[in-house]
Amino acid sequence: MRLITESGEMVLPSDFSISIEQKSPFFSDEGTQSIPVTLPEADINNSVLGHASRPGHTKQFKRKISATLETSAISKSGKLVIENVQKNSGTIAALMLNESDFYTQIKDVRLSEVFSKKNRNEFSSVQNIYEHIFNCMTGEIIDDFTMFPVACNLNEGKYSLLNGPDTKSNQDPWPLKWSARRIYYENQAVNVPDGYGITPFLWLHKAIDLLFYEYGYSVRKNPFRDGFLSQIVLINNTADSICKGSLNYGDLVPSCSVAEFIKFLELKFLCFCFITPESKTVDIIPLNEAVKSVPDQDISRKVDGSEKYIFSEPQEVDIKSETSLEGAQPAMETLFDLANKYTHIASLNEFEFRNNAWKYNFIFRQSTGEYYEVLRKPGTSSVQINKLGTNYFRHYTKRLTAKEYISPDVMPTMVELKMGVNGSKEIIIVCPYIGQTRHMNTSYKEKGSSADLKIMIALCAGMSDYDANIDSKYYVGTTQRYNNLGNICYDYDLTPQSIYQLFFKGWNEYLMNSGISAECKVDFLIEDLLSLKMDRPKLIKGQPVLLQELSYNIGERLTNTVSKYILLKKLSPEMVDIQVSFLSQDYTWEYQSNIDSLLAEFDTQEWESYTWDYIGDDIPGKNSFEYIPPPTISQFQSGETYYSQQNTIKIIAYKLYNQNPFIYEKTLISGFKAVQI
């Protein structure tokens, strides 16, 4: 065996061996590494390691050095990590391979530090870079980014805009406000330079590719390049990203570490990085895909028959993202809680919401992903529409112990901004609200401005729609599957409920119905280990399994010790997923009363005029608005009136040519009748 470092080859005894633990990225952040071993004391070894044990050492000691482990049949590259050196005893070190090698490189490295190496300075002016980004937005140019309007800096009910359109323009789409101008914030006028308020958003799949490229890796499999997922962008809040006439990618990424960004991919999407240093490639693999895929290898004959089975209690996934921004809080903790209270729902586009919301009892507004409760006052025709919250629910049925996946990303709030009128049309922009802006390239500071940027993502939904009442000529960003008018764009969205269906459902079915893991010795050959794919299930005695960990010793020969894996089976009786469903609302409450019949006798030529009012405190609806469940089909078929009230009214009427009024007391009977919508 040979251990060759960047500083030279180490001297090893003839019987030297290293114990390797190869852990699947699905189940561990440690990757593949050796158990710490003692490298023998030798002049050559001391020289290779920089004579760390000398008390007069003056140069900075290099604790991590590149190294390659070679035997007659295997060659593995990675990092040799020195733990301690003791004179006359040798050096304690561990060899980090595969993912471990990469993780040692990214530990504590800021994401912005990596991306700041990419600086786009090929543009001749601020206007030139603005026009380039604008053309990326419209699809005329394909690049690493796009853009759309986002709301920011909420102050006393008013928002500012990044990538804000010039809604007074006749162009289609509207151009964006990019040139030097005076803006107002907190009643103060501030002059801002060209480019202020314009910032592009990196495509998520491009950000992943670029990150690994900076470390010398190419990404082979990236699920975010395809379909709906390819439209996800990383939102940033940098108000001055192009003000210097160049574009530094470090200004466009979150203020997290590289490790935290990779952890975000794991917790949000259950996607894991499988790294192959020999080929310098990375595969982003969803765990959900792995547990449902067909086994690629039958290893039954390699199992020595010493299986030890370990049983654990069933679990279920608990998925959520941060909802700390104003207005982002969900209507209830979970969608299951919501379904327990409200049985019927009307899912409305913008036209229906604006014109017919009062007809319903419980509403989902498609353009903004918000739920509304329609309240009524018995004895009156008055309705009140109250917003309850968003569809950013925690996904957890609370039936089993939770296996938590709490993603660090912040969900932007979808807001509606009324920008004025254009003739008979109202100018409205629906966009994500992202909190406070930050400034990286100018001295201008807003109140609360911060250099921090949490992970935020959104979908690019293309050009906005318009109708007879709404004028809109901008590109839409959203967290929903609907666009600005509530028209469908995608089959999925970025809420935990939707992400569950795409990335967690198969894994959750395993957690609820199996929970069996096993340990045994599997006699892998060297060539088996070199070609082994831990992202694909294997077969053991007809049973699909997913490998968790392999342990083996490498010396003059390969010695397998223990392998760990989970059984991908569903035990009977099977616990099934809960599917939340609502009934559509076909009937509504219509206010009815006998007021017309009470006043009919005064609508003759005998009477000149009349008025009526309630007597004293006998006024309907004195109590507050309340939620009244929608009518049932039997209530509709009965034709009866419900939630009835009787109130005494006073009618004051005047006959022709008679100045003395006639006063009558009558009983007003009112209530709600079920009618078809």
PDB file of N, CA and C in Angstrom, residues 524-592:
ATOM      1  N   PHE A 524     -17.991  -7.745  -0.409  1.00  0.00           N
ATOM      2  CA  PHE A 524     -17.742  -7.004  -1.640  1.00  0.00           C
ATOM      3  C   PHE A 524     -16.295  -7.214  -2.088  1.00  0.00           C
ATOM      4  N   LEU A 525     -16.115  -7.307  -3.383  1.00  0.00           N
ATOM      5  CA  LEU A 525     -14.783  -7.302  -3.963  1.00  0.00           C
ATOM      6  C   LEU A 525     -14.368  -5.868  -4.243  1.00  0.00           C
ATOM      7  N   ILE A 526     -13.076  -5.675  -4.512  1.00  0.00           N
ATOM      8  CA  ILE A 526     -12.582  -4.343  -4.838  1.00  0.00           C
ATOM      9  C   ILE A 526     -13.359  -3.752  -6.001  1.00  0.00           C
ATOM     10  N   GLU A 527     -13.577  -4.567  -7.048  1.00  0.00           N
ATOM     11  CA  GLU A 527     -14.279  -4.051  -8.225  1.00  0.00           C
ATOM     12  C   GLU A 527     -15.732  -3.717  -7.909  1.00  0.00           C
ATOM     13  N   ASP A 528     -16.319  -4.419  -6.908  1.00  0.00           N
ATOM     14  CA  ASP A 528     -17.679  -4.086  -6.476  1.00  0.00           C
ATOM     15  C   ASP A 528     -17.721  -2.689  -5.863  1.00  0.00           C
ATOM     16  N   LEU A 529     -16.767  -2.424  -4.991  1.00  0.00           N
ATOM     17  CA  LEU A 529     -16.736  -1.125  -4.311  1.00  0.00           C
ATOM     18  C   LEU A 529     -16.485   0.012  -5.277  1.00  0.00           C
ATOM     19  N   LEU A 530     -15.665  -0.240  -6.288  1.00  0.00           N
ATOM     20  CA  LEU A 530     -15.349   0.813  -7.245  1.00  0.00           C
ATOM     21  C   LEU A 530     -16.554   1.193  -8.095  1.00  0.00           C
ATOM     22  N   SER A 531     -17.460   0.246  -8.335  1.00  0.00           N
ATOM     23  CA  SER A 531     -18.621   0.515  -9.193  1.00  0.00           C
ATOM     24  C   SER A 531     -19.923   0.646  -8.409  1.00  0.00           C
ATOM     25  N   LEU A 532     -19.845   0.544  -7.082  1.00  0.00           N
ATOM     26  CA  LEU A 532     -21.048   0.528  -6.259  1.00  0.00           C
ATOM     27  C   LEU A 532     -21.746   1.890  -6.263  1.00  0.00           C
ATOM     28  N   LYS A 533     -23.056   1.868  -6.495  1.00  0.00           N
ATOM     29  CA  LYS A 533     -23.865   3.085  -6.459  1.00  0.00           C
ATOM     30  C   LYS A 533     -24.748   3.049  -5.211  1.00  0.00           C
ATOM     31  N   MET A 534     -24.456   3.913  -4.266  1.00  0.00           N
ATOM     32  CA  MET A 534     -25.226   3.920  -3.023  1.00  0.00           C
ATOM     33  C   MET A 534     -26.515   4.713  -3.152  1.00  0.00           C
ATOM     34  N   ASP A 535     -26.742   5.314  -4.324  1.00  0.00           N
ATOM     35  CA  ASP A 535     -27.991   6.033  -4.544  1.00  0.00           C
ATOM     36  C   ASP A 535     -29.055   5.155  -5.190  1.00  0.00           C
ATOM     37  N   ARG A 536     -28.762   3.877  -5.408  1.00  0.00           N
ATOM     38  CA  ARG A 536     -29.716   2.940  -5.993  1.00  0.00           C
ATOM     39  C   ARG A 536     -29.938   1.760  -5.054  1.00  0.00           C
ATOM     40  N   PRO A 537     -31.178   1.274  -4.948  1.00  0.00           N
ATOM     41  CA  PRO A 537     -31.435   0.105  -4.102  1.00  0.00           C
ATOM     42  C   PRO A 537     -30.729  -1.144  -4.626  1.00  0.00           C
ATOM     43  N   LYS A 538     -30.494  -2.091  -3.728  1.00  0.00           N
ATOM     44  CA  LYS A 538     -29.964  -3.411  -4.069  1.00  0.00           C
ATOM     45  C   LYS A 538     -31.012  -4.458  -3.678  1.00  0.00           C
ATOM     46  N   LEU A 539     -30.820  -5.676  -4.147  1.00  0.00           N
ATOM     47  CA  LEU A 539     -31.679  -6.783  -3.751  1.00  0.00           C
ATOM     48  C   LEU A 539     -30.920  -7.724  -2.827  1.00  0.00           C
ATOM     49  N   ILE A 540     -31.543  -8.055  -1.694  1.00  0.00           N
ATOM     50  CA  ILE A 540     -31.030  -9.096  -0.813  1.00  0.00           C
ATOM     51  C   ILE A 540     -32.165 -10.080  -0.564  1.00  0.00           C
ATOM     52  N   LYS A 541     -32.011 -11.272  -1.121  1.00  0.00           N
ATOM     53  CA  LYS A 541     -33.029 -12.323  -0.982  1.00  0.00           C
ATOM     54  C   LYS A 541     -34.407 -11.834  -1.413  1.00  0.00           C
ATOM     55  N   GLY A 542     -34.432 -11.134  -2.544  1.00  0.00           N
ATOM     56  CA  GLY A 542     -35.686 -10.661  -3.120  1.00  0.00           C
ATOM     57  C   GLY A 542     -36.225  -9.395  -2.507  1.00  0.00           C
ATOM     58  N   GLN A 543     -35.558  -8.870  -1.480  1.00  0.00           N
ATOM     59  CA  GLN A 543     -36.036  -7.689  -0.786  1.00  0.00           C
ATOM     60  C   GLN A 543     -35.215  -6.458  -1.195  1.00  0.00           C
ATOM     61  N   PRO A 544     -35.856  -5.386  -1.722  1.00  0.00           N
ATOM     62  CA  PRO A 544     -35.113  -4.154  -2.016  1.00  0.00           C
ATOM     63  C   PRO A 544     -34.574  -3.528  -0.729  1.00  0.00           C
ATOM     64  N   VAL A 545     -33.324  -3.125  -0.756  1.00  0.00           N
ATOM     65  CA  VAL A 545     -32.697  -2.461   0.384  1.00  0.00           C
ATOM     66  C   VAL A 545     -31.924  -1.250  -0.125  1.00  0.00           C
ATOM     67  N   LEU A 546     -31.719  -0.295   0.757  1.00  0.00           N
ATOM     68  CA  LEU A 546     -30.915   0.879   0.422  1.00  0.00           C
ATOM     69  C   LEU A 546     -29.756   0.940   1.400  1.00  0.00           C
ATOM     70  N   LEU A 547     -28.542   0.935   0.867  1.00  0.00           N
ATOM     71  CA  LEU A 547     -27.350   0.912   1.705  1.00  0.00           C
ATOM     72  C   LEU A 547     -27.185   2.211   2.479  1.00  0.00           C
ATOM     73  N   GLN A 548     -26.846   2.080   3.744  1.00  0.00           N
ATOM     74  CA  GLN A 548     -26.565   3.230   4.592  1.00  0.00           C
ATOM     75  C   GLN A 548     -25.068   3.425   4.813  1.00  0.00           C
ATOM     76  N   GLU A 549     -24.363   2.305   5.057  1.00  0.00           N
ATOM     77  CA  GLU A 549     -22.943   2.412   5.424  1.00  0.00           C
ATOM     78  C   GLU A 549     -22.221   1.113   5.099  1.00  0.00           C
ATOM     79  N   LEU A 550     -21.011   1.240   4.604  1.00  0.00           N
ATOM     80  CA  LEU A 550     -20.123   0.100   4.394  1.00  0.00           C
ATOM     81  C   LEU A 550     -18.857   0.320   5.218  1.00  0.00           C
ATOM     82  N   SER A 551     -18.349  -0.742   5.806  1.00  0.00           N
ATOM     83  CA  SER A 551     -17.080  -0.667   6.534  1.00  0.00           C
ATOM     84  C   SER A 551     -16.165  -1.778   6.040  1.00  0.00           C
ATOM     85  N   TYR A 552     -14.909  -1.413   5.768  1.00  0.00           N
ATOM     86  CA  TYR A 552     -13.955  -2.414   5.288  1.00  0.00           C
ATOM     87  C   TYR A 552     -12.537  -1.942   5.575  1.00  0.00           C
ATOM     88  N   ASN A 553     -11.609  -2.905   5.591  1.00  0.00           N
ATOM     89  CA  ASN A 553     -10.190  -2.608   5.800  1.00  0.00           C
ATOM     90  C   ASN A 553      -9.452  -2.767   4.480  1.00  0.00           C
ATOM     91  N   ILE A 554      -8.587  -1.814   4.194  1.00  0.00           N
ATOM     92  CA  ILE A 554      -7.754  -1.889   3.001  1.00  0.00           C
ATOM     93  C   ILE A 554      -6.306  -2.046   3.437  1.00  0.00           C
ATOM     94  N   GLY A 555      -5.702  -3.127   3.018  1.00  0.00           N
ATOM     95  CA  GLY A 555      -4.283  -3.376   3.259  1.00  0.00           C
ATOM     96  C   GLY A 555      -3.742  -4.138   2.072  1.00  0.00           C
ATOM     97  N   GLU A 556      -3.028  -5.218   2.349  1.00  0.00           N
ATOM     98  CA  GLU A 556      -2.586  -6.068   1.248  1.00  0.00           C
ATOM     99  C   GLU A 556      -3.782  -6.722   0.558  1.00  0.00           C
ATOM    100  N   ARG A 557      -4.863  -6.866   1.315  1.00  0.00           N
ATOM    101  CA  ARG A 557      -6.091  -7.406   0.757  1.00  0.00           C
ATOM    102  C   ARG A 557      -7.276  -6.666   1.365  1.00  0.00           C
ATOM    103  N   LEU A 558      -8.418  -6.797   0.721  1.00  0.00           N
ATOM    104  CA  LEU A 558      -9.633  -6.148   1.200  1.00  0.00           C
ATOM    105  C   LEU A 558     -10.352  -7.062   2.178  1.00  0.00           C
ATOM    106  N   THR A 559     -10.722  -6.525   3.351  1.00  0.00           N
ATOM    107  CA  THR A 559     -11.476  -7.275   4.347  1.00  0.00           C
ATOM    108  C   THR A 559     -12.748  -6.504   4.675  1.00  0.00           C
ATOM    109  N   ASN A 560     -13.906  -7.092   4.376  1.00  0.00           N
ATOM    110  CA  ASN A 560     -15.184  -6.465   4.705  1.00  0.00           C
ATOM    111  C   ASN A 560     -15.504  -6.706   6.168  1.00  0.00           C
ATOM    112  N   THR A 561     -16.052  -5.697   6.825  1.00  0.00           N
ATOM    113  CA  THR A 561     -16.420  -5.841   8.233  1.00  0.00           C
ATOM    114  C   THR A 561     -17.937  -5.835   8.397  1.00  0.00           C
ATOM    115  N   VAL A 562     -18.584  -4.698   8.189  1.00  0.00           N
ATOM    116  CA  VAL A 562     -20.031  -4.654   8.384  1.00  0.00           C
ATOM    117  C   VAL A 562     -20.651  -3.720   7.354  1.00  0.00           C
ATOM    118  N   SER A 563     -21.858  -4.066   6.913  1.00  0.00           N
ATOM    119  CA  SER A 563     -22.662  -3.198   6.051  1.00  0.00           C
ATOM    120  C   SER A 563     -23.993  -2.935   6.732  1.00  0.00           C
ATOM    121  N   LYS A 564     -24.497  -1.720   6.594  1.00  0.00           N
ATOM    122  CA  LYS A 564     -25.782  -1.356   7.175  1.00  0.00           C
ATOM    123  C   LYS A 564     -26.715  -0.896   6.063  1.00  0.00           C
ATOM    124  N   TYR A 565     -27.992  -1.263   6.180  1.00  0.00           N
ATOM    125  CA  TYR A 565     -28.942  -0.892   5.145  1.00  0.00           C
ATOM    126  C   TYR A 565     -30.347  -0.852   5.730  1.00  0.00           C
ATOM    127  N   ILE A 566     -31.266  -0.209   4.997  1.00  0.00           N
ATOM    128  CA  ILE A 566     -32.674  -0.199   5.389  1.00  0.00           C
ATOM    129  C   ILE A 566     -33.458  -1.057   4.410  1.00  0.00           C
ATOM    130  N   LEU A 567     -34.528  -1.667   4.893  1.00  0.00           N
ATOM    131  CA  LEU A 567     -35.386  -2.500   4.065  1.00  0.00           C
ATOM    132  C   LEU A 567     -36.521  -1.646   3.509  1.00  0.00           C
ATOM    133  N   LEU A 568     -36.637  -1.620   2.188  1.00  0.00           N
ATOM    134  CA  LEU A 568     -37.659  -0.800   1.540  1.00  0.00           C
ATOM    135  C   LEU A 568     -38.933  -1.630   1.373  1.00  0.00           C
ATOM    136  N   LYS A 569     -39.606  -1.865   2.480  1.00  0.00           N
ATOM    137  CA  LYS A 569     -40.813  -2.682   2.423  1.00  0.00           C
ATOM    138  C   LYS A 569     -41.921  -1.993   3.201  1.00  0.00           C
ATOM    139  N   LYS A 570     -43.156  -2.365   2.888  1.00  0.00           N
ATOM    140  CA  LYS A 570     -44.310  -1.837   3.590  1.00  0.00           C
ATOM    141  C   LYS A 570     -44.954  -2.976   4.370  1.00  0.00           C
ATOM    142  N   LEU A 571     -45.006  -2.810   5.695  1.00  0.00           N
ATOM    143  CA  LEU A 571     -45.559  -3.846   6.554  1.00  0.00           C
ATOM    144  C   LEU A 571     -47.079  -3.721   6.618  1.00  0.00           C
ATOM    145  N   SER A 572     -47.731  -4.853   6.805  1.00  0.00           N
ATOM    146  CA  SER A 572     -49.189  -4.885   6.902  1.00  0.00           C
ATOM    147  C   SER A 572     -49.591  -4.836   8.381  1.00  0.00           C
ATOM    148  N   PRO A 573     -50.665  -4.109   8.749  1.00  0.00           N
ATOM    149  CA  PRO A 573     -51.518  -3.284   7.891  1.00  0.00           C
ATOM    150  C   PRO A 573     -50.813  -1.975   7.501  1.00  0.00           C
ATOM    151  N   GLU A 574     -50.961  -1.604   6.243  1.00  0.00           N
ATOM    152  CA  GLU A 574     -50.254  -0.437   5.726  1.00  0.00           C
ATOM    153  C   GLU A 574     -50.927   0.847   6.182  1.00  0.00           C
ATOM    154  N   MET A 575     -50.123   1.781   6.682  1.00  0.00           N
ATOM    155  CA  MET A 575     -50.631   3.111   7.008  1.00  0.00           C
ATOM    156  C   MET A 575     -50.557   3.961   5.748  1.00  0.00           C
ATOM    157  N   VAL A 576     -51.669   4.505   5.360  1.00  0.00           N
ATOM    158  CA  VAL A 576     -51.724   5.245   4.094  1.00  0.00           C
ATOM    159  C   VAL A 576     -51.644   6.743   4.349  1.00  0.00           C
ATOM    160  N   ASP A 577     -51.258   7.433   3.310  1.00  0.00           N
ATOM    161  CA  ASP A 577     -51.158   8.885   3.343  1.00  0.00           C
ATOM    162  C   ASP A 577     -52.551   9.497   3.491  1.00  0.00           C
ATOM    163  N   ILE A 578     -52.636  10.605   4.197  1.00  0.00           N
ATOM    164  CA  ILE A 578     -53.895  11.339   4.296  1.00  0.00           C
ATOM    165  C   ILE A 578     -53.973  12.333   3.151  1.00  0.00           C
ATOM    166  N   GLN A 579     -55.043  12.245   2.389  1.00  0.00           N
ATOM    167  CA  GLN A 579     -55.264  13.197   1.308  1.00  0.00           C
ATOM    168  C   GLN A 579     -56.324  14.199   1.754  1.00  0.00           C
ATOM    169  N   VAL A 580     -55.937  15.459   1.834  1.00  0.00           N
ATOM    170  CA  VAL A 580     -56.877  16.501   2.238  1.00  0.00           C
ATOM    171  C   VAL A 580     -57.709  16.907   1.028  1.00  0.00           C
ATOM    172  N   SER A 581     -59.007  16.914   1.209  1.00  0.00           N
ATOM    173  CA  SER A 581     -59.888  17.352   0.118  1.00  0.00           C
ATOM    174  C   SER A 581     -61.021  18.187   0.694  1.00  0.00           C
ATOM    175  N   PHE A 582     -61.449  19.157  -0.069  1.00  0.00           N
ATOM    176  CA  PHE A 582     -62.566  20.007   0.308  1.00  0.00           C
ATOM    177  C   PHE A 582     -63.700  19.802  -0.685  1.00  0.00           C
ATOM    178  N   LEU A 583     -64.920  20.063  -0.227  1.00  0.00           N
ATOM    179  CA  LEU A 583     -66.066  20.040  -1.117  1.00  0.00           C
ATOM    180  C   LEU A 583     -66.216  21.398  -1.780  1.00  0.00           C
ATOM    181  N   SER A 584     -66.680  21.398  -3.006  1.00  0.00           N
ATOM    182  CA  SER A 584     -66.964  22.677  -3.663  1.00  0.00           C
ATOM    183  C   SER A 584     -68.284  23.219  -3.124  1.00  0.00           C
ATOM    184  N   GLN A 585     -68.393  24.537  -3.056  1.00  0.00           N
ATOM    185  CA  GLN A 585     -69.603  25.156  -2.506  1.00  0.00           C
ATOM    186  C   GLN A 585     -70.586  25.447  -3.640  1.00  0.00           C
ATOM    187  N   ASP A 586     -71.724  24.763  -3.622  1.00  0.00           N
ATOM    188  CA  ASP A 586     -72.735  24.928  -4.672  1.00  0.00           C
ATOM    189  C   ASP A 586     -73.880  25.834  -4.246  1.00  0.00           C
ATOM    190  N   TYR A 587     -74.021  26.061  -2.930  1.00  0.00           N
ATOM    191  CA  TYR A 587     -75.136  26.856  -2.429  1.00  0.00           C
ATOM    192  C   TYR A 587     -74.602  27.951  -1.510  1.00  0.00           C
ATOM    193  N   THR A 588     -75.336  29.040  -1.456  1.00  0.00           N
ATOM    194  CA  THR A 588     -74.940  30.139  -0.577  1.00  0.00           C
ATOM    195  C   THR A 588     -76.175  30.699   0.112  1.00  0.00           C
ATOM    196  N   TRP A 589     -75.923  31.585   1.076  1.00  0.00           N
ATOM    197  CA  TRP A 589     -77.013  32.212   1.825  1.00  0.00           C
ATOM    198  C   TRP A 589     -77.378  33.545   1.182  1.00  0.00           C
ATOM    199  N   GLU A 590     -78.666  33.702   0.951  1.00  0.00           N
ATOM    200  CA  GLU A 590     -79.182  34.964   0.416  1.00  0.00           C
ATOM    201  C   GLU A 590     -80.080  35.604   1.474  1.00  0.00           C
ATOM    202  N   TYR A 591     -79.815  36.865   1.771  1.00  0.00           N
ATOM    203  CA  TYR A 591     -80.612  37.568   2.782  1.00  0.00           C
ATOM    204  C   TYR A 591     -82.018  37.819   2.234  1.00  0.00           C
ATOM    205  N   GLN A 592     -83.025  37.496   3.028  1.00  0.00           N
ATOM    206  CA  GLN A 592     -84.415  37.744   2.647  1.00  0.00           C
ATOM    207  C   GLN A 592     -85.176  38.281   3.849  1.00  0.00           C
TER     208      GLN A 592
END
